[in-house]
């Protein structure tokens, strides 16, 4: 177990996120490196002085511009929009690990028999016209739909079918105009070895371990207690979460960290120990 003062814990978190000292991340490659480090960056359409993802990156990436994120998402396709905690930006390399959610969405479609014919119409429309938004498509239908894997729902048939096909992974977000999403066939943009990969972690416990490691690595320090930190990890109840932490500690993939005046034990990734050691070696480091 590692013991930290409040100040040391703050310094570690700032170093982890590239917010202390010299820039840790730079230019377009830095955007990709940071996205891989934190595993997912939440997407939020609200734009007062920039969208959430842009503000997160602007504060951490030397020389960041909005165009860098757009290129990585919609030209290079190194990043992809997909539900993780909420609708998020994730590395396309992580696509296979969410196959269980796409499979659940495919099974969910069986509740909506109207979907099959409408889905065929969408495929034909995209083949003829290319990427589209729900405004470009007027489908007849009278049913109320709810996504199996994220928050979307409603009784707009065109939007429901597009979102359902997005949930199953048949469509991806091709680009956005403001808050409007445009969809195209995923097979055009995601490499077959990723798009068609089977679930890498079929065992639920192993999947939970992977998801928990991502969340701990995203924040830097997390505790084993109920919180929104575990949002949208299906089946991760208190007992399952405790077993995940027990195994990750036993495998030395996470390390327990006690922070002064905090009742709950925190945990960091074992790979982040060099950052903690750097903080412990430099007691006088000043926050910038």
PDB file of C-alpha atoms in Angstrom:
ATOM      1  CA  UNK A   1       0.000   0.000   0.000  1.00  0.00           C
ATOM      2  CA  UNK A   2       1.171   3.521  -0.856  1.00  0.00           C
ATOM      3  CA  UNK A   3       0.467   6.504   1.387  1.00  0.00           C
ATOM      4  CA  UNK A   4       0.024   9.973  -0.065  1.00  0.00           C
ATOM      5  CA  UNK A   5      -0.787  13.381   1.333  1.00  0.00           C
ATOM      6  CA  UNK A   6      -3.626  15.327  -0.260  1.00  0.00           C
ATOM      7  CA  UNK A   7      -1.083  17.479  -2.069  1.00  0.00           C
ATOM      8  CA  UNK A   8       0.803  14.470  -3.393  1.00  0.00           C
ATOM      9  CA  UNK A   9      -2.414  12.881  -4.620  1.00  0.00           C
ATOM     10  CA  UNK A  10      -3.294  16.112  -6.433  1.00  0.00           C
ATOM     11  CA  UNK A  11       0.148  16.263  -8.008  1.00  0.00           C
ATOM     12  CA  UNK A  12      -0.111  12.675  -9.180  1.00  0.00           C
ATOM     13  CA  UNK A  13      -3.490  13.299 -10.811  1.00  0.00           C
ATOM     14  CA  UNK A  14      -2.249  16.466 -12.501  1.00  0.00           C
ATOM     15  CA  UNK A  15       0.823  14.662 -13.817  1.00  0.00           C
ATOM     16  CA  UNK A  16      -1.275  11.735 -14.974  1.00  0.00           C
ATOM     17  CA  UNK A  17      -3.505  14.036 -17.001  1.00  0.00           C
ATOM     18  CA  UNK A  18      -0.697  16.164 -18.389  1.00  0.00           C
ATOM     19  CA  UNK A  19      -1.771  19.240 -16.432  1.00  0.00           C
ATOM     20  CA  UNK A  20       1.412  19.805 -14.417  1.00  0.00           C
ATOM     21  CA  UNK A  21       4.747  21.039 -15.700  1.00  0.00           C
ATOM     22  CA  UNK A  22       5.714  20.693 -19.355  1.00  0.00           C
ATOM     23  CA  UNK A  23       3.151  19.390 -21.829  1.00  0.00           C
ATOM     24  CA  UNK A  24       3.018  15.603 -21.791  1.00  0.00           C
ATOM     25  CA  UNK A  25       1.011  15.431 -25.025  1.00  0.00           C
ATOM     26  CA  UNK A  26       1.583  17.360 -28.224  1.00  0.00           C
ATOM     27  CA  UNK A  27      -0.168  17.925 -31.552  1.00  0.00           C
ATOM     28  CA  UNK A  28      -2.323  15.338 -33.319  1.00  0.00           C
ATOM     29  CA  UNK A  29      -0.355  12.322 -32.077  1.00  0.00           C
ATOM     30  CA  UNK A  30      -0.788  13.659 -28.560  1.00  0.00           C
ATOM     31  CA  UNK A  31      -4.564  13.678 -29.015  1.00  0.00           C
ATOM     32  CA  UNK A  32      -4.458  10.010 -29.970  1.00  0.00           C
ATOM     33  CA  UNK A  33      -2.061   9.138 -27.150  1.00  0.00           C
ATOM     34  CA  UNK A  34      -4.202  10.890 -24.553  1.00  0.00           C
ATOM     35  CA  UNK A  35      -7.389   9.250 -25.853  1.00  0.00           C
ATOM     36  CA  UNK A  36      -5.728   5.860 -25.519  1.00  0.00           C
ATOM     37  CA  UNK A  37      -4.523   6.690 -22.003  1.00  0.00           C
ATOM     38  CA  UNK A  38      -7.929   7.715 -20.686  1.00  0.00           C
ATOM     39  CA  UNK A  39      -9.739   5.054 -22.786  1.00  0.00           C
ATOM     40  CA  UNK A  40     -12.756   7.252 -23.470  1.00  0.00           C
ATOM     41  CA  UNK A  41     -13.588  10.944 -23.646  1.00  0.00           C
ATOM     42  CA  UNK A  42     -17.221  11.763 -23.027  1.00  0.00           C
ATOM     43  CA  UNK A  43     -19.051  13.466 -25.875  1.00  0.00           C
ATOM     44  CA  UNK A  44     -21.436  16.255 -24.959  1.00  0.00           C
ATOM     45  CA  UNK A  45     -23.151  18.381 -27.642  1.00  0.00           C
ATOM     46  CA  UNK A  46     -23.419  21.464 -25.390  1.00  0.00           C
ATOM     47  CA  UNK A  47     -21.120  24.147 -26.774  1.00  0.00           C
ATOM     48  CA  UNK A  48     -20.746  27.355 -24.801  1.00  0.00           C
ATOM     49  CA  UNK A  49     -17.034  27.949 -25.352  1.00  0.00           C
ATOM     50  CA  UNK A  50     -16.290  24.544 -26.886  1.00  0.00           C
ATOM     51  CA  UNK A  51     -17.654  21.014 -26.571  1.00  0.00           C
ATOM     52  CA  UNK A  52     -16.524  18.833 -23.660  1.00  0.00           C
ATOM     53  CA  UNK A  53     -14.075  16.738 -25.681  1.00  0.00           C
ATOM     54  CA  UNK A  54     -12.521  19.848 -27.200  1.00  0.00           C
ATOM     55  CA  UNK A  55     -12.093  21.508 -23.795  1.00  0.00           C
ATOM     56  CA  UNK A  56     -10.546  18.374 -22.310  1.00  0.00           C
ATOM     57  CA  UNK A  57      -8.045  18.137 -25.150  1.00  0.00           C
ATOM     58  CA  UNK A  58      -7.302  21.851 -25.399  1.00  0.00           C
ATOM     59  CA  UNK A  59      -6.159  21.900 -21.777  1.00  0.00           C
ATOM     60  CA  UNK A  60      -3.850  18.907 -22.183  1.00  0.00           C
ATOM     61  CA  UNK A  61      -2.527  18.866 -25.750  1.00  0.00           C
ATOM     62  CA  UNK A  62       0.115  21.311 -26.904  1.00  0.00           C
ATOM     63  CA  UNK A  63      -0.993  22.933 -30.155  1.00  0.00           C
ATOM     64  CA  UNK A  64      -4.442  21.325 -30.120  1.00  0.00           C
ATOM     65  CA  UNK A  65      -6.995  22.380 -32.726  1.00  0.00           C
ATOM     66  CA  UNK A  66     -10.520  21.108 -33.305  1.00  0.00           C
ATOM     67  CA  UNK A  67      -9.421  19.871 -36.710  1.00  0.00           C
ATOM     68  CA  UNK A  68      -7.082  17.335 -35.128  1.00  0.00           C
ATOM     69  CA  UNK A  69      -9.940  15.583 -33.370  1.00  0.00           C
ATOM     70  CA  UNK A  70     -12.094  15.717 -36.500  1.00  0.00           C
ATOM     71  CA  UNK A  71      -9.322  14.131 -38.568  1.00  0.00           C
ATOM     72  CA  UNK A  72      -8.742  11.332 -36.064  1.00  0.00           C
ATOM     73  CA  UNK A  73     -12.475  10.591 -35.909  1.00  0.00           C
ATOM     74  CA  UNK A  74     -13.650  11.049 -39.494  1.00  0.00           C
ATOM     75  CA  UNK A  75     -10.596  10.831 -41.749  1.00  0.00           C
ATOM     76  CA  UNK A  76      -7.988   8.611 -40.091  1.00  0.00           C
ATOM     77  CA  UNK A  77     -10.681   6.630 -38.226  1.00  0.00           C
ATOM     78  CA  UNK A  78      -8.217   5.983 -35.399  1.00  0.00           C
ATOM     79  CA  UNK A  79     -10.955   7.116 -33.003  1.00  0.00           C
ATOM     80  CA  UNK A  80     -14.667   6.320 -33.136  1.00  0.00           C
ATOM     81  CA  UNK A  81     -17.862   7.595 -31.499  1.00  0.00           C
ATOM     82  CA  UNK A  82     -19.406   4.792 -29.461  1.00  0.00           C
ATOM     83  CA  UNK A  83     -21.202   4.346 -26.123  1.00  0.00           C
ATOM     84  CA  UNK A  84     -18.826   3.508 -23.283  1.00  0.00           C
ATOM     85  CA  UNK A  85     -19.750   5.294 -20.069  1.00  0.00           C
ATOM     86  CA  UNK A  86     -22.025   7.573 -22.079  1.00  0.00           C
ATOM     87  CA  UNK A  87     -21.674   8.446 -25.754  1.00  0.00           C
ATOM     88  CA  UNK A  88     -17.922   8.730 -25.941  1.00  0.00           C
ATOM     89  CA  UNK A  89     -14.868   8.901 -28.152  1.00  0.00           C
ATOM     90  CA  UNK A  90     -12.828   5.707 -27.944  1.00  0.00           C
ATOM     91  CA  UNK A  91      -9.913   4.157 -29.786  1.00  0.00           C
ATOM     92  CA  UNK A  92     -11.089   2.055 -32.726  1.00  0.00           C
ATOM     93  CA  UNK A  93      -8.748  -0.658 -31.395  1.00  0.00           C
ATOM     94  CA  UNK A  94     -11.212  -1.174 -28.533  1.00  0.00           C
ATOM     95  CA  UNK A  95     -14.131  -1.887 -30.887  1.00  0.00           C
ATOM     96  CA  UNK A  96     -14.080  -5.703 -30.399  1.00  0.00           C
ATOM     97  CA  UNK A  97     -14.392  -5.410 -26.611  1.00  0.00           C
ATOM     98  CA  UNK A  98     -17.909  -3.980 -26.947  1.00  0.00           C
ATOM     99  CA  UNK A  99     -19.215  -6.816 -29.114  1.00  0.00           C
ATOM    100  CA  UNK A 100     -21.363  -8.158 -26.245  1.00  0.00           C
ATOM    101  CA  UNK A 101     -23.270  -4.866 -26.262  1.00  0.00           C
ATOM    102  CA  UNK A 102     -23.795  -4.938 -29.999  1.00  0.00           C
ATOM    103  CA  UNK A 103     -25.021  -8.525 -29.732  1.00  0.00           C
ATOM    104  CA  UNK A 104     -27.502  -7.434 -27.062  1.00  0.00           C
ATOM    105  CA  UNK A 105     -28.704  -4.702 -29.418  1.00  0.00           C
ATOM    106  CA  UNK A 106     -29.221  -7.261 -32.208  1.00  0.00           C
ATOM    107  CA  UNK A 107     -31.317  -9.416 -29.908  1.00  0.00           C
ATOM    108  CA  UNK A 108     -33.177  -6.321 -28.749  1.00  0.00           C
ATOM    109  CA  UNK A 109     -34.265  -5.653 -32.354  1.00  0.00           C
ATOM    110  CA  UNK A 110     -36.464  -8.743 -32.198  1.00  0.00           C
ATOM    111  CA  UNK A 111     -38.866  -6.718 -30.031  1.00  0.00           C
ATOM    112  CA  UNK A 112     -39.496  -4.423 -32.985  1.00  0.00           C
ATOM    113  CA  UNK A 113     -40.634  -6.463 -36.009  1.00  0.00           C
ATOM    114  CA  UNK A 114     -41.104  -3.212 -37.947  1.00  0.00           C
ATOM    115  CA  UNK A 115     -37.342  -2.711 -37.948  1.00  0.00           C
ATOM    116  CA  UNK A 116     -36.416  -5.356 -40.507  1.00  0.00           C
ATOM    117  CA  UNK A 117     -38.100  -3.744 -43.521  1.00  0.00           C
ATOM    118  CA  UNK A 118     -37.046  -0.246 -42.457  1.00  0.00           C
ATOM    119  CA  UNK A 119     -33.447  -1.365 -42.015  1.00  0.00           C
ATOM    120  CA  UNK A 120     -33.466  -2.676 -45.583  1.00  0.00           C
ATOM    121  CA  UNK A 121     -34.639   0.745 -46.767  1.00  0.00           C
ATOM    122  CA  UNK A 122     -31.813   2.459 -44.876  1.00  0.00           C
ATOM    123  CA  UNK A 123     -29.193   0.184 -46.426  1.00  0.00           C
ATOM    124  CA  UNK A 124     -30.542   0.900 -49.908  1.00  0.00           C
ATOM    125  CA  UNK A 125     -30.650   4.650 -49.279  1.00  0.00           C
ATOM    126  CA  UNK A 126     -27.055   4.741 -48.020  1.00  0.00           C
ATOM    127  CA  UNK A 127     -25.854   2.640 -50.929  1.00  0.00           C
ATOM    128  CA  UNK A 128     -27.417   5.105 -53.339  1.00  0.00           C
ATOM    129  CA  UNK A 129     -26.843   8.442 -51.574  1.00  0.00           C
ATOM    130  CA  UNK A 130     -24.085   7.925 -48.998  1.00  0.00           C
ATOM    131  CA  UNK A 131     -23.987   9.145 -45.401  1.00  0.00           C
ATOM    132  CA  UNK A 132     -27.267  10.461 -44.027  1.00  0.00           C
ATOM    133  CA  UNK A 133     -28.942  11.931 -40.973  1.00  0.00           C
ATOM    134  CA  UNK A 134     -32.462  11.269 -39.733  1.00  0.00           C
ATOM    135  CA  UNK A 135     -33.614  14.442 -41.517  1.00  0.00           C
ATOM    136  CA  UNK A 136     -32.563  12.944 -44.859  1.00  0.00           C
ATOM    137  CA  UNK A 137     -34.741   9.893 -44.401  1.00  0.00           C
ATOM    138  CA  UNK A 138     -38.517   9.803 -44.042  1.00  0.00           C
ATOM    139  CA  UNK A 139     -39.624   6.352 -43.007  1.00  0.00           C
ATOM    140  CA  UNK A 140     -43.166   5.310 -42.210  1.00  0.00           C
ATOM    141  CA  UNK A 141     -43.755   3.562 -38.937  1.00  0.00           C
ATOM    142  CA  UNK A 142     -45.641   3.900 -35.713  1.00  0.00           C
ATOM    143  CA  UNK A 143     -43.726   2.413 -32.811  1.00  0.00           C
ATOM    144  CA  UNK A 144     -41.842   3.611 -29.782  1.00  0.00           C
ATOM    145  CA  UNK A 145     -38.227   2.421 -29.629  1.00  0.00           C
ATOM    146  CA  UNK A 146     -35.542   2.441 -26.916  1.00  0.00           C
ATOM    147  CA  UNK A 147     -31.887   1.562 -27.430  1.00  0.00           C
ATOM    148  CA  UNK A 148     -30.586  -1.499 -25.629  1.00  0.00           C
ATOM    149  CA  UNK A 149     -27.166   0.026 -24.963  1.00  0.00           C
ATOM    150  CA  UNK A 150     -27.560   3.778 -24.494  1.00  0.00           C
ATOM    151  CA  UNK A 151     -30.029   6.532 -23.760  1.00  0.00           C
ATOM    152  CA  UNK A 152     -31.562   7.091 -27.201  1.00  0.00           C
ATOM    153  CA  UNK A 153     -35.232   6.407 -27.794  1.00  0.00           C
ATOM    154  CA  UNK A 154     -38.484   7.848 -29.045  1.00  0.00           C
ATOM    155  CA  UNK A 155     -41.142   7.406 -31.734  1.00  0.00           C
ATOM    156  CA  UNK A 156     -39.358   9.034 -34.688  1.00  0.00           C
ATOM    157  CA  UNK A 157     -39.055   6.013 -36.998  1.00  0.00           C
ATOM    158  CA  UNK A 158     -36.185   7.372 -39.079  1.00  0.00           C
ATOM    159  CA  UNK A 159     -34.077   8.281 -36.083  1.00  0.00           C
ATOM    160  CA  UNK A 160     -34.948   5.046 -34.276  1.00  0.00           C
ATOM    161  CA  UNK A 161     -33.830   2.833 -37.154  1.00  0.00           C
ATOM    162  CA  UNK A 162     -30.566   4.732 -37.605  1.00  0.00           C
ATOM    163  CA  UNK A 163     -29.827   4.617 -33.879  1.00  0.00           C
ATOM    164  CA  UNK A 164     -30.698   0.909 -33.741  1.00  0.00           C
ATOM    165  CA  UNK A 165     -28.316   0.160 -36.609  1.00  0.00           C
ATOM    166  CA  UNK A 166     -25.709   2.284 -34.835  1.00  0.00           C
ATOM    167  CA  UNK A 167     -26.274   0.297 -31.632  1.00  0.00           C
ATOM    168  CA  UNK A 168     -25.631  -2.979 -33.431  1.00  0.00           C
ATOM    169  CA  UNK A 169     -22.480  -1.628 -35.069  1.00  0.00           C
ATOM    170  CA  UNK A 170     -23.819  -1.845 -38.622  1.00  0.00           C
ATOM    171  CA  UNK A 171     -23.605   1.947 -38.843  1.00  0.00           C
ATOM    172  CA  UNK A 172     -21.083   4.338 -37.399  1.00  0.00           C
ATOM    173  CA  UNK A 173     -21.141   8.114 -37.149  1.00  0.00           C
ATOM    174  CA  UNK A 174     -19.637   9.317 -40.413  1.00  0.00           C
ATOM    175  CA  UNK A 175     -19.424  12.945 -39.267  1.00  0.00           C
ATOM    176  CA  UNK A 176     -21.331  15.570 -37.323  1.00  0.00           C
ATOM    177  CA  UNK A 177     -22.672  18.969 -38.289  1.00  0.00           C
ATOM    178  CA  UNK A 178     -23.199  20.788 -35.037  1.00  0.00           C
ATOM    179  CA  UNK A 179     -25.192  18.353 -32.945  1.00  0.00           C
ATOM    180  CA  UNK A 180     -26.591  16.431 -35.919  1.00  0.00           C
ATOM    181  CA  UNK A 181     -25.101  12.996 -36.546  1.00  0.00           C
ATOM    182  CA  UNK A 182     -24.614  11.559 -40.026  1.00  0.00           C
ATOM    183  CA  UNK A 183     -24.340   7.783 -40.385  1.00  0.00           C
ATOM    184  CA  UNK A 184     -22.699   5.443 -42.878  1.00  0.00           C
ATOM    185  CA  UNK A 185     -21.957   1.729 -43.084  1.00  0.00           C
ATOM    186  CA  UNK A 186     -19.305   0.740 -40.553  1.00  0.00           C
ATOM    187  CA  UNK A 187     -17.703  -1.760 -42.938  1.00  0.00           C
ATOM    188  CA  UNK A 188     -16.481   1.122 -45.106  1.00  0.00           C
ATOM    189  CA  UNK A 189     -14.332   2.557 -42.338  1.00  0.00           C
ATOM    190  CA  UNK A 190     -13.443  -0.054 -39.720  1.00  0.00           C
ATOM    191  CA  UNK A 191     -10.903  -2.678 -40.703  1.00  0.00           C
ATOM    192  CA  UNK A 192     -12.416  -6.166 -41.042  1.00  0.00           C
ATOM    193  CA  UNK A 193     -10.100  -7.635 -38.389  1.00  0.00           C
ATOM    194  CA  UNK A 194     -11.643  -5.214 -35.878  1.00  0.00           C
ATOM    195  CA  UNK A 195     -15.175  -4.950 -37.254  1.00  0.00           C
ATOM    196  CA  UNK A 196     -15.727  -8.698 -37.436  1.00  0.00           C
ATOM    197  CA  UNK A 197     -13.671  -9.709 -34.400  1.00  0.00           C
ATOM    198  CA  UNK A 198     -15.332 -11.988 -31.898  1.00  0.00           C
ATOM    199  CA  UNK A 199     -15.676 -10.954 -28.269  1.00  0.00           C
ATOM    200  CA  UNK A 200     -12.075 -11.035 -26.898  1.00  0.00           C
ATOM    201  CA  UNK A 201     -13.183 -11.566 -23.283  1.00  0.00           C
ATOM    202  CA  UNK A 202     -16.166 -13.890 -23.293  1.00  0.00           C
ATOM    203  CA  UNK A 203     -15.948 -14.510 -19.542  1.00  0.00           C
ATOM    204  CA  UNK A 204     -17.931 -11.794 -17.774  1.00  0.00           C
ATOM    205  CA  UNK A 205     -15.437 -11.466 -14.921  1.00  0.00           C
ATOM    206  CA  UNK A 206     -12.566 -10.894 -17.345  1.00  0.00           C
ATOM    207  CA  UNK A 207     -14.657  -8.313 -19.196  1.00  0.00           C
ATOM    208  CA  UNK A 208     -15.427  -6.556 -15.918  1.00  0.00           C
ATOM    209  CA  UNK A 209     -11.722  -6.494 -15.060  1.00  0.00           C
ATOM    210  CA  UNK A 210     -10.953  -4.883 -18.406  1.00  0.00           C
ATOM    211  CA  UNK A 211     -13.659  -2.272 -17.930  1.00  0.00           C
ATOM    212  CA  UNK A 212     -12.619  -1.461 -14.342  1.00  0.00           C
ATOM    213  CA  UNK A 213      -8.976  -1.081 -15.374  1.00  0.00           C
ATOM    214  CA  UNK A 214     -10.081   1.370 -18.065  1.00  0.00           C
ATOM    215  CA  UNK A 215     -12.045   3.446 -15.581  1.00  0.00           C
ATOM    216  CA  UNK A 216      -9.229   3.518 -13.018  1.00  0.00           C
ATOM    217  CA  UNK A 217      -6.751   4.463 -15.718  1.00  0.00           C
ATOM    218  CA  UNK A 218      -9.096   7.148 -17.018  1.00  0.00           C
ATOM    219  CA  UNK A 219      -9.352   8.948 -13.686  1.00  0.00           C
ATOM    220  CA  UNK A 220      -6.033   7.995 -12.102  1.00  0.00           C
ATOM    221  CA  UNK A 221      -7.314   7.169  -8.620  1.00  0.00           C
ATOM    222  CA  UNK A 222     -10.627   5.426  -7.942  1.00  0.00           C
ATOM    223  CA  UNK A 223     -12.268   3.681  -5.025  1.00  0.00           C
ATOM    224  CA  UNK A 224     -14.239   0.458  -4.813  1.00  0.00           C
ATOM    225  CA  UNK A 225     -17.653   1.860  -4.019  1.00  0.00           C
ATOM    226  CA  UNK A 226     -20.853   2.605  -5.877  1.00  0.00           C
ATOM    227  CA  UNK A 227     -20.554   5.660  -8.096  1.00  0.00           C
ATOM    228  CA  UNK A 228     -21.072   6.896 -11.645  1.00  0.00           C
ATOM    229  CA  UNK A 229     -17.481   5.796 -12.297  1.00  0.00           C
ATOM    230  CA  UNK A 230     -18.932   2.361 -13.133  1.00  0.00           C
ATOM    231  CA  UNK A 231     -21.819   3.633 -15.254  1.00  0.00           C
ATOM    232  CA  UNK A 232     -22.893   1.329 -18.100  1.00  0.00           C
ATOM    233  CA  UNK A 233     -20.778  -1.659 -17.044  1.00  0.00           C
ATOM    234  CA  UNK A 234     -23.497  -4.271 -17.163  1.00  0.00           C
ATOM    235  CA  UNK A 235     -23.698  -6.697 -14.257  1.00  0.00           C
ATOM    236  CA  UNK A 236     -21.073  -4.948 -12.131  1.00  0.00           C
ATOM    237  CA  UNK A 237     -22.818  -5.039  -8.756  1.00  0.00           C
ATOM    238  CA  UNK A 238     -21.048  -4.556  -5.427  1.00  0.00           C
ATOM    239  CA  UNK A 239     -20.097  -8.225  -5.072  1.00  0.00           C
ATOM    240  CA  UNK A 240     -18.772  -8.470  -8.613  1.00  0.00           C
ATOM    241  CA  UNK A 241     -16.879  -5.196  -8.269  1.00  0.00           C
ATOM    242  CA  UNK A 242     -15.245  -6.343  -5.026  1.00  0.00           C
ATOM    243  CA  UNK A 243     -14.123  -9.585  -6.661  1.00  0.00           C
ATOM    244  CA  UNK A 244     -12.724  -7.625  -9.616  1.00  0.00           C
ATOM    245  CA  UNK A 245     -10.673  -5.431  -7.282  1.00  0.00           C
ATOM    246  CA  UNK A 246      -9.492  -8.463  -5.320  1.00  0.00           C
ATOM    247  CA  UNK A 247      -8.222 -10.203  -8.452  1.00  0.00           C
ATOM    248  CA  UNK A 248      -6.639  -7.077  -9.942  1.00  0.00           C
ATOM    249  CA  UNK A 249      -4.755  -6.505  -6.695  1.00  0.00           C
ATOM    250  CA  UNK A 250      -3.654 -10.152  -6.590  1.00  0.00           C
ATOM    251  CA  UNK A 251      -2.441  -9.900 -10.200  1.00  0.00           C
ATOM    252  CA  UNK A 252      -0.626  -6.663  -9.297  1.00  0.00           C
ATOM    253  CA  UNK A 253      -2.425  -4.753 -12.035  1.00  0.00           C
ATOM    254  CA  UNK A 254      -3.638  -2.151  -9.534  1.00  0.00           C
ATOM    255  CA  UNK A 255      -2.126  -0.778  -6.333  1.00  0.00           C
ATOM    256  CA  UNK A 256      -3.864   0.404  -3.150  1.00  0.00           C
ATOM    257  CA  UNK A 257      -3.286   4.059  -2.281  1.00  0.00           C
ATOM    258  CA  UNK A 258      -4.195   5.599   1.086  1.00  0.00           C
ATOM    259  CA  UNK A 259      -4.688   9.370   0.983  1.00  0.00           C
ATOM    260  CA  UNK A 260      -4.686  11.357   4.208  1.00  0.00           C
ATOM    261  CA  UNK A 261      -8.092  12.224   5.678  1.00  0.00           C
ATOM    262  CA  UNK A 262      -9.868   9.929   3.180  1.00  0.00           C
ATOM    263  CA  UNK A 263     -11.851   7.074   4.661  1.00  0.00           C
ATOM    264  CA  UNK A 264     -11.944   4.992   1.479  1.00  0.00           C
ATOM    265  CA  UNK A 265      -8.926   3.293  -0.047  1.00  0.00           C
ATOM    266  CA  UNK A 266      -8.093   4.469  -3.562  1.00  0.00           C
ATOM    267  CA  UNK A 267      -6.480   2.466  -6.344  1.00  0.00           C
ATOM    268  CA  UNK A 268      -4.207   3.314  -9.249  1.00  0.00           C
ATOM    269  CA  UNK A 269      -2.863   1.291 -12.158  1.00  0.00           C
ATOM    270  CA  UNK A 270       0.397  -0.523 -11.404  1.00  0.00           C
ATOM    271  CA  UNK A 271       1.808   1.049 -14.562  1.00  0.00           C
ATOM    272  CA  UNK A 272       1.320   4.502 -13.002  1.00  0.00           C
ATOM    273  CA  UNK A 273       3.684   3.793 -10.098  1.00  0.00           C
ATOM    274  CA  UNK A 274       6.577   5.698 -11.755  1.00  0.00           C
ATOM    275  CA  UNK A 275       4.430   8.857 -11.637  1.00  0.00           C
ATOM    276  CA  UNK A 276       3.704   8.343  -7.947  1.00  0.00           C
ATOM    277  CA  UNK A 277       7.379   7.693  -7.288  1.00  0.00           C
ATOM    278  CA  UNK A 278       8.256  10.913  -9.106  1.00  0.00           C
ATOM    279  CA  UNK A 279       5.862  12.808  -6.837  1.00  0.00           C
ATOM    280  CA  UNK A 280       7.294  11.184  -3.714  1.00  0.00           C
ATOM    281  CA  UNK A 281      10.854  12.040  -4.803  1.00  0.00           C
ATOM    282  CA  UNK A 282      10.007  15.689  -5.399  1.00  0.00           C
ATOM    283  CA  UNK A 283       8.277  16.901  -2.251  1.00  0.00           C
ATOM    284  CA  UNK A 284       8.741  20.546  -3.216  1.00  0.00           C
ATOM    285  CA  UNK A 285       7.286  20.413  -6.727  1.00  0.00           C
ATOM    286  CA  UNK A 286       4.984  23.381  -7.221  1.00  0.00           C
ATOM    287  CA  UNK A 287       1.587  23.282  -8.868  1.00  0.00           C
ATOM    288  CA  UNK A 288       1.406  25.358 -12.027  1.00  0.00           C
TER     289      UNK A 288
END
